[in-house]
XYZ file of C-alpha atoms in Angstrom:
477
model
C -58.719 -15.595 -3.288
C -55.898 -12.726 -3.167
C -58.557 -9.957 -3.274
C -60.423 -11.822 -0.338
C -57.110 -12.105 1.785
C -56.307 -8.506 1.045
C -59.694 -7.320 2.110
C -59.588 -9.549 5.189
C -56.063 -8.107 6.049
C -57.431 -4.643 5.841
C -60.536 -5.556 7.973
C -58.183 -7.065 10.716
C -55.946 -3.960 10.651
C -59.133 -1.739 10.858
C -60.338 -3.827 13.841
C -56.992 -3.638 15.569
C -57.079 0.127 15.186
C -60.531 0.310 16.546
C -59.645 -1.895 19.603
C -56.581 0.212 20.350
C -58.603 3.501 19.974
C -61.323 2.182 22.183
C -58.849 0.863 24.738
C -56.981 4.191 24.621
C -60.296 6.060 25.193
C -61.070 3.756 28.076
C -57.833 4.473 29.744
C -58.202 8.064 29.114
C -61.530 8.056 30.626
C -60.293 6.319 33.724
C -57.382 8.893 34.041
C -59.751 11.885 33.470
C -60.657 14.181 36.425
C -64.327 13.365 36.172
C -66.592 11.453 38.655
C -64.273 11.390 41.573
C -65.401 10.879 45.108
C -65.375 13.815 47.455
C -62.180 14.748 49.058
C -62.927 17.329 51.700
C -65.012 15.368 54.299
C -65.033 15.873 57.999
C -62.316 14.163 60.093
C -62.981 12.620 63.414
C -61.242 13.924 66.525
C -57.791 12.227 66.464
C -56.919 9.455 68.812
C -53.250 10.701 68.799
C -52.935 14.047 70.574
C -50.420 14.783 73.002
C -49.057 11.472 73.661
C -47.577 10.394 70.181
C -45.508 7.194 71.188
C -46.293 4.577 71.971
C -49.489 4.121 70.093
C -52.073 1.419 69.524
C -50.410 0.574 66.226
C -46.828 1.088 67.350
C -46.751 -0.175 70.961
C -43.786 -0.507 73.375
C -42.855 -4.003 74.765
C -41.144 -4.235 78.056
C -40.338 -6.395 80.927
C -40.923 -5.634 84.403
C -38.401 -2.990 85.475
C -37.919 -1.944 82.085
C -37.558 1.834 80.866
C -39.656 3.308 78.374
C -39.136 6.774 76.689
C -42.432 8.259 75.764
C -42.749 10.870 73.136
C -45.145 13.824 73.718
C -46.063 16.889 71.834
C -47.430 19.730 73.945
C -47.577 22.515 71.395
C -50.960 24.104 71.071
C -52.634 23.210 67.642
C -49.371 21.435 66.731
C -47.866 24.583 65.511
C -44.330 24.662 64.319
C -41.570 25.824 66.839
C -40.270 24.623 70.148
C -42.092 22.805 72.775
C -43.462 24.877 75.840
C -40.903 25.116 78.550
C -43.184 25.707 81.417
C -43.853 22.010 82.044
C -43.853 20.256 85.345
C -45.291 17.244 87.115
C -45.009 14.544 84.749
C -47.076 11.551 85.793
C -47.904 8.301 84.026
C -49.874 5.023 84.842
C -51.093 2.136 83.185
C -54.484 0.197 83.388
C -55.022 -3.313 82.002
C -56.720 -3.373 78.495
C -58.774 -6.384 79.218
C -62.181 -5.775 80.684
C -61.834 -8.581 83.163
C -59.073 -6.600 84.976
C -60.822 -3.309 85.021
C -60.099 -1.316 88.226
C -56.439 -2.187 88.590
C -53.975 0.439 88.019
C -50.131 0.910 88.362
C -47.980 3.940 88.566
C -44.846 4.355 86.535
C -41.631 5.754 87.977
C -40.328 9.159 86.281
C -36.770 8.930 85.301
C -36.288 12.223 83.349
C -37.245 14.405 80.480
C -35.763 16.379 77.672
C -36.661 17.793 74.263
C -35.270 16.863 70.889
C -36.328 15.352 67.506
C -38.573 12.495 67.504
C -36.999 9.095 67.447
C -40.078 7.132 66.774
C -41.616 9.106 63.830
C -39.080 9.354 60.991
C -38.314 12.492 59.296
C -41.037 13.228 56.803
C -43.847 11.593 58.897
C -46.307 13.594 60.756
C -44.668 14.045 63.846
C -41.097 13.712 62.220
C -41.806 17.191 60.740
C -42.366 18.829 64.065
C -38.797 19.813 64.766
C -38.796 18.481 68.395
C -40.885 16.577 70.852
C -40.561 15.814 74.685
C -38.901 12.569 75.421
C -40.027 11.526 78.876
C -38.615 8.399 80.508
C -40.512 6.116 82.822
C -39.645 2.776 84.448
C -42.152 0.009 84.774
C -42.152 -1.247 88.393
C -41.032 -4.721 88.908
C -44.455 -5.733 90.312
C -46.365 -4.873 87.214
C -47.599 -8.234 85.982
C -47.270 -9.245 82.217
C -50.117 -7.883 80.449
C -51.407 -5.423 77.662
C -51.988 -2.109 79.009
C -53.555 1.307 78.254
C -51.097 4.039 78.934
C -52.218 7.277 80.707
C -50.139 10.549 80.943
C -50.714 13.752 82.883
C -48.526 16.883 82.964
C -48.845 20.567 83.903
C -48.439 23.028 81.021
C -48.445 26.668 81.500
C -50.125 26.056 84.957
C -52.846 23.829 83.380
C -53.151 20.105 83.660
C -53.140 18.125 80.317
C -54.044 14.387 80.320
C -53.957 12.055 77.345
C -53.990 8.199 76.984
C -53.121 5.612 74.355
C -54.972 2.357 74.502
C -53.208 -0.992 74.045
C -49.831 0.836 73.803
C -47.661 -0.888 76.432
C -47.033 -4.581 76.606
C -45.452 -5.807 79.790
C -43.776 -9.255 78.784
C -42.451 -12.213 80.901
C -39.029 -11.874 79.122
C -37.084 -10.269 76.386
C -35.272 -13.184 74.868
C -35.221 -14.386 71.151
C -37.766 -17.043 71.704
C -41.243 -15.741 70.659
C -44.333 -16.307 68.494
C -46.205 -13.761 66.352
C -49.215 -13.856 63.998
C -49.309 -12.061 60.561
C -52.717 -10.776 59.317
C -53.123 -9.110 55.946
C -55.918 -7.738 53.834
C -58.744 -7.445 56.306
C -60.862 -5.097 54.343
C -63.533 -4.140 56.836
C -66.464 -3.152 54.708
C -70.101 -2.425 54.544
C -72.918 -4.666 53.251
C -74.193 -4.375 49.516
C -70.581 -3.428 48.642
C -70.435 -4.993 45.169
C -69.833 -3.295 41.875
C -69.843 -4.722 38.209
C -65.974 -4.703 37.971
C -65.443 -5.184 41.779
C -67.695 -7.920 43.128
C -68.079 -8.364 46.801
C -70.524 -10.583 48.704
C -71.772 -9.984 52.018
C -70.214 -13.222 53.311
C -68.890 -12.516 56.942
C -70.925 -9.436 57.432
C -73.738 -9.287 59.856
C -77.254 -7.994 59.077
C -76.287 -4.761 60.736
C -73.054 -4.470 58.907
C -70.497 -5.673 61.551
C -67.401 -7.549 60.331
C -67.897 -11.003 61.789
C -65.053 -12.523 59.936
C -62.758 -10.143 61.837
C -64.337 -10.911 65.209
C -63.695 -14.553 64.564
C -60.063 -14.047 63.729
C -59.573 -11.721 66.762
C -61.081 -14.404 68.930
C -58.668 -17.018 67.600
C -55.581 -14.711 67.999
C -56.655 -13.993 71.625
C -56.854 -17.752 72.291
C -53.516 -18.627 70.630
C -51.920 -15.741 72.570
C -48.739 -14.949 70.505
C -46.315 -12.427 71.801
C -47.547 -9.928 69.233
C -49.479 -9.414 65.985
C -47.967 -8.017 62.744
C -50.667 -6.526 60.453
C -49.737 -6.039 56.878
C -52.293 -3.376 55.517
C -55.538 -2.991 53.752
C -57.648 -2.842 56.947
C -60.592 -1.227 55.071
C -62.055 -1.034 51.478
C -63.285 2.585 51.143
C -64.105 2.339 47.377
C -67.735 1.413 46.897
C -69.640 4.652 48.153
C -68.576 8.226 48.728
C -67.312 8.883 52.151
C -67.554 5.385 53.443
C -63.786 5.382 54.308
C -64.077 7.078 57.691
C -66.994 4.708 58.856
C -64.968 1.572 57.907
C -61.912 2.894 59.748
C -64.053 3.476 62.835
C -65.122 -0.166 62.886
C -61.664 -1.309 62.292
C -60.395 0.776 65.190
C -62.997 -0.726 67.522
C -61.862 -4.132 66.628
C -58.198 -3.316 67.516
C -59.638 -2.530 71.017
C -60.776 -6.155 71.130
C -57.373 -7.533 70.701
C -55.574 -8.642 73.816
C -52.251 -8.859 72.114
C -49.996 -5.960 71.072
C -50.300 -5.188 67.424
C -47.898 -3.574 64.973
C -49.468 -2.109 61.711
C -48.132 -1.009 58.386
C -50.504 0.591 55.863
C -51.946 -0.852 52.683
C -53.141 0.866 49.547
C -56.889 0.906 50.642
C -55.786 2.524 54.028
C -54.399 5.503 52.027
C -57.208 6.018 49.620
C -58.893 9.347 49.508
C -62.520 9.056 49.813
C -64.145 11.805 51.830
C -60.975 11.792 54.033
C -57.429 11.067 53.151
C -56.723 7.646 54.610
C -53.003 8.552 55.021
C -53.935 11.451 57.327
C -56.326 9.203 59.300
C -53.699 6.548 59.937
C -51.096 8.945 61.174
C -53.628 10.855 63.377
C -55.260 7.606 64.960
C -52.887 4.736 64.511
C -49.271 5.721 64.330
C -46.201 6.221 62.002
C -46.542 5.107 58.396
C -42.936 3.584 58.760
C -40.910 2.830 61.745
C -39.034 -0.118 63.368
C -39.061 -2.004 66.603
C -37.151 -4.839 68.564
C -38.024 -7.940 70.153
C -35.083 -9.222 72.151
C -32.094 -9.083 69.716
C -34.514 -9.343 66.737
C -35.192 -6.216 64.614
C -38.272 -5.473 62.588
C -38.383 -2.726 59.864
C -41.987 -1.756 58.954
C -42.540 0.105 55.662
C -45.073 2.200 53.743
C -45.217 0.626 50.256
C -47.899 2.942 48.834
C -46.149 6.172 48.253
C -48.251 7.688 45.510
C -49.200 11.273 45.066
C -52.672 12.380 46.441
C -54.096 12.650 42.837
C -53.426 8.893 42.327
C -55.174 7.896 45.455
C -58.621 9.591 44.935
C -61.346 6.873 44.454
C -63.236 7.307 41.366
C -66.693 6.080 40.128
C -66.040 5.400 36.424
C -69.298 3.371 35.774
C -67.843 -0.133 36.064
C -64.600 0.993 37.560
C -64.458 2.040 41.193
C -60.753 2.483 42.303
C -58.273 5.196 42.284
C -55.579 5.647 39.505
C -52.987 3.631 41.396
C -53.354 0.713 43.941
C -50.151 -1.229 43.458
C -46.870 -0.579 45.311
C -44.452 2.290 45.035
C -41.776 3.386 47.415
C -40.014 6.730 46.678
C -37.198 8.243 46.374
C -34.201 6.680 44.515
C -32.432 8.208 41.474
C -30.919 4.759 40.977
C -32.543 1.781 42.874
C -29.244 -0.036 43.166
C -27.254 2.764 44.436
C -28.062 3.679 48.050
C -26.138 6.846 47.921
C -28.997 8.132 45.706
C -31.775 7.214 48.274
C -33.851 9.864 49.972
C -36.820 9.960 52.219
C -38.221 6.468 53.347
C -35.515 4.515 51.547
C -32.676 6.459 53.065
C -34.218 5.832 56.475
C -34.539 2.141 55.676
C -30.848 2.006 54.628
C -29.940 3.693 57.829
C -32.202 1.500 60.025
C -30.901 -1.733 58.687
C -27.267 -0.533 58.780
C -27.726 0.423 62.423
C -29.049 -3.083 63.279
C -26.389 -5.153 61.355
C -25.738 -7.184 64.548
C -29.364 -8.089 65.033
C -29.906 -11.845 65.514
C -33.064 -11.722 63.124
C -33.830 -9.063 60.625
C -37.401 -8.842 59.269
C -39.061 -6.401 56.948
C -42.872 -5.887 56.869
C -44.835 -4.155 54.155
C -48.102 -4.575 52.264
C -46.644 -4.791 48.682
C -44.313 -7.490 48.605
C -41.545 -6.622 46.010
C -40.630 -10.292 45.005
C -43.837 -12.433 44.408
C -44.453 -13.959 41.939
C -41.096 -15.674 41.484
C -39.135 -12.205 41.342
C -41.710 -10.599 38.996
C -42.873 -8.071 41.585
C -46.560 -8.440 40.538
C -47.644 -5.962 43.273
C -45.756 -3.282 41.512
C -45.662 -3.892 37.765
C -47.992 -2.600 35.111
C -50.672 -4.988 33.735
C -51.325 -4.738 30.037
C -54.063 -5.869 27.711
C -53.184 -5.957 24.037
C -50.180 -3.872 24.778
C -52.196 -1.199 26.460
C -51.029 -0.223 29.974
C -53.888 -0.600 32.442
C -54.339 1.593 35.500
C -53.120 0.640 38.995
C -49.308 -0.248 38.553
C -46.028 1.040 37.369
C -44.583 1.991 40.708
C -40.970 2.435 41.621
C -39.019 1.119 44.490
C -39.370 -2.726 44.451
C -35.710 -3.260 43.036
C -34.367 -1.002 45.980
C -36.239 -2.883 48.452
C -34.818 -6.249 47.272
C -31.331 -4.809 47.067
C -31.731 -3.568 50.692
C -32.831 -6.930 51.809
C -29.900 -8.643 49.935
C -27.227 -6.149 51.088
C -28.247 -5.948 54.824
C -28.929 -9.875 55.204
C -32.697 -9.438 55.965
C -34.025 -12.920 56.784
C -37.569 -12.463 55.894
C -39.894 -10.020 54.137
C -43.692 -10.354 55.045
C -46.270 -8.983 52.689
C -49.864 -9.360 51.404
C -51.862 -7.501 48.840
C -52.133 -10.343 46.262
C -54.649 -12.432 48.359
C -52.726 -15.620 48.022
C -50.031 -17.661 49.773
C -46.670 -17.663 48.068
C -43.196 -18.232 49.425
C -39.907 -17.533 47.441
C -36.379 -16.657 48.262
C -33.282 -14.790 47.139
C -29.706 -15.174 48.337
C -27.882 -12.588 50.256
C -25.492 -10.432 48.087
C -22.414 -11.432 50.268
C -23.519 -15.097 50.745
C -24.221 -16.842 54.016
C -27.971 -16.862 53.906
C -31.127 -15.901 51.924
C -34.178 -13.593 52.258
C -37.499 -15.528 52.528
C -40.301 -13.580 50.833
C -43.608 -14.470 52.412
C -46.880 -13.394 50.587
C -50.073 -14.413 52.295
C -53.698 -14.738 51.808
C -56.349 -12.417 53.252
C -58.207 -12.255 56.402
C -61.541 -11.571 54.752
C -62.998 -13.812 51.996
C -60.911 -13.866 48.858
C -62.148 -12.712 45.544
C -64.852 -10.816 47.280
C -66.447 -14.035 48.756
C -67.296 -15.092 45.252
C -65.340 -18.462 45.522
C -64.724 -21.061 48.095
C -61.542 -19.670 49.287
C -61.329 -19.227 53.081
C -59.563 -16.499 55.350
C -56.164 -17.318 56.726
C -53.193 -15.943 58.562
C -49.628 -17.029 59.483
C -48.337 -18.198 62.819
C -44.641 -17.695 63.049
C -42.375 -19.398 65.569
C -38.830 -17.851 66.417
C -36.410 -19.810 68.478
C -32.959 -18.354 69.381
C -33.539 -15.662 66.860
C -34.204 -18.008 63.974
C -37.552 -18.504 62.290
C -38.331 -22.173 62.879
C -41.887 -22.229 61.640
C -43.992 -20.232 59.339
C -47.508 -21.998 59.328
C -50.677 -21.004 57.651
C -53.804 -21.228 59.840
């Protein structure tokens, strides 16, 4: 018996060693530079050119008679250096975004212009690196009715006329008080048919025979019928991980659906939106949608929108490793903090968030929006942590920044944090550091069919009602 037990122990040790070696080899294979999707594809002509704010994904909301300061970059080829000085004849007008109102047009009243650093694209973002931009103030005449509008701009530069437009970038509202509703949408995942892989199963549920995302069309129809004051989109608008080069075509389909919305929409990026597959999704986002992080106000309520997928480009390249079709990293990461609980060490986006929240300490309602919720499940930060099997670290996670995000929310009295990524509904809370309130962490299910359409789960979204600057209802639909 002793000899048998000794032999069994040796066999188990040998088996464990083999499992660890095979697991290590598998992880090493995933992290190897082989079988990556292409990274130098052709980019479409950008939708954001001279008129860099407001944009389709970072619009302006005004009441009739309100003033808006557009940001304009008139440098040829976006070269570094100052803006051209030979500029004259600023003119702007708006046309309704809805087809039923085609033919209407309203001119805006010029207030003034100047140059200076961008106030809408934070330092480190695409336009935040440009040194200076034109700030051009226009007033919306009082007779312009409440509606979502396309914004048009014309200016003479070096003796030549330059025209640009941003669709769905100006919402004229009935009022600017602290009573409003908004809908949050997460994890839309526009994708092609036949998108399944052995380790990433995906049905064709909700996709038409010619590859159109019918599930998204239905959601947009519902949002247009509900008519909230705005939509807050929480990332993962595409998939971009099944076939080489498909990210650009999926982005094109998603952008076309944004044009079907009759409600202003504010977008933050998710991990899929910044994957590299033919094109770099991060570059596409900034060239066509807007800043990766920014803030906006509705009445006295302040919204801070973040990029929670700050991984190096090498970690964002999609790979085809037989059963595995993903980049090295897909979970959350927010850089840069030497000590996540010491704001004096914050740099980059985190330093900007610290400054943004401090500047709006007097806001009636403070909200943060990001794709990777730092709290769910129950403080574990599942959207950031490393998953393990038999002690082996799996790809995807291990990102930094979640403790800094929760500390920011606690110190600055953030009322709510909205996120997605986990494809499930979960709500938790943490008290503010100085007392007097708590931060609600709202993680939500996806707009497309969960688990790749392989189970009976159904798409959903949240309808949030704010009264007097307080969230009164957070309802799943």
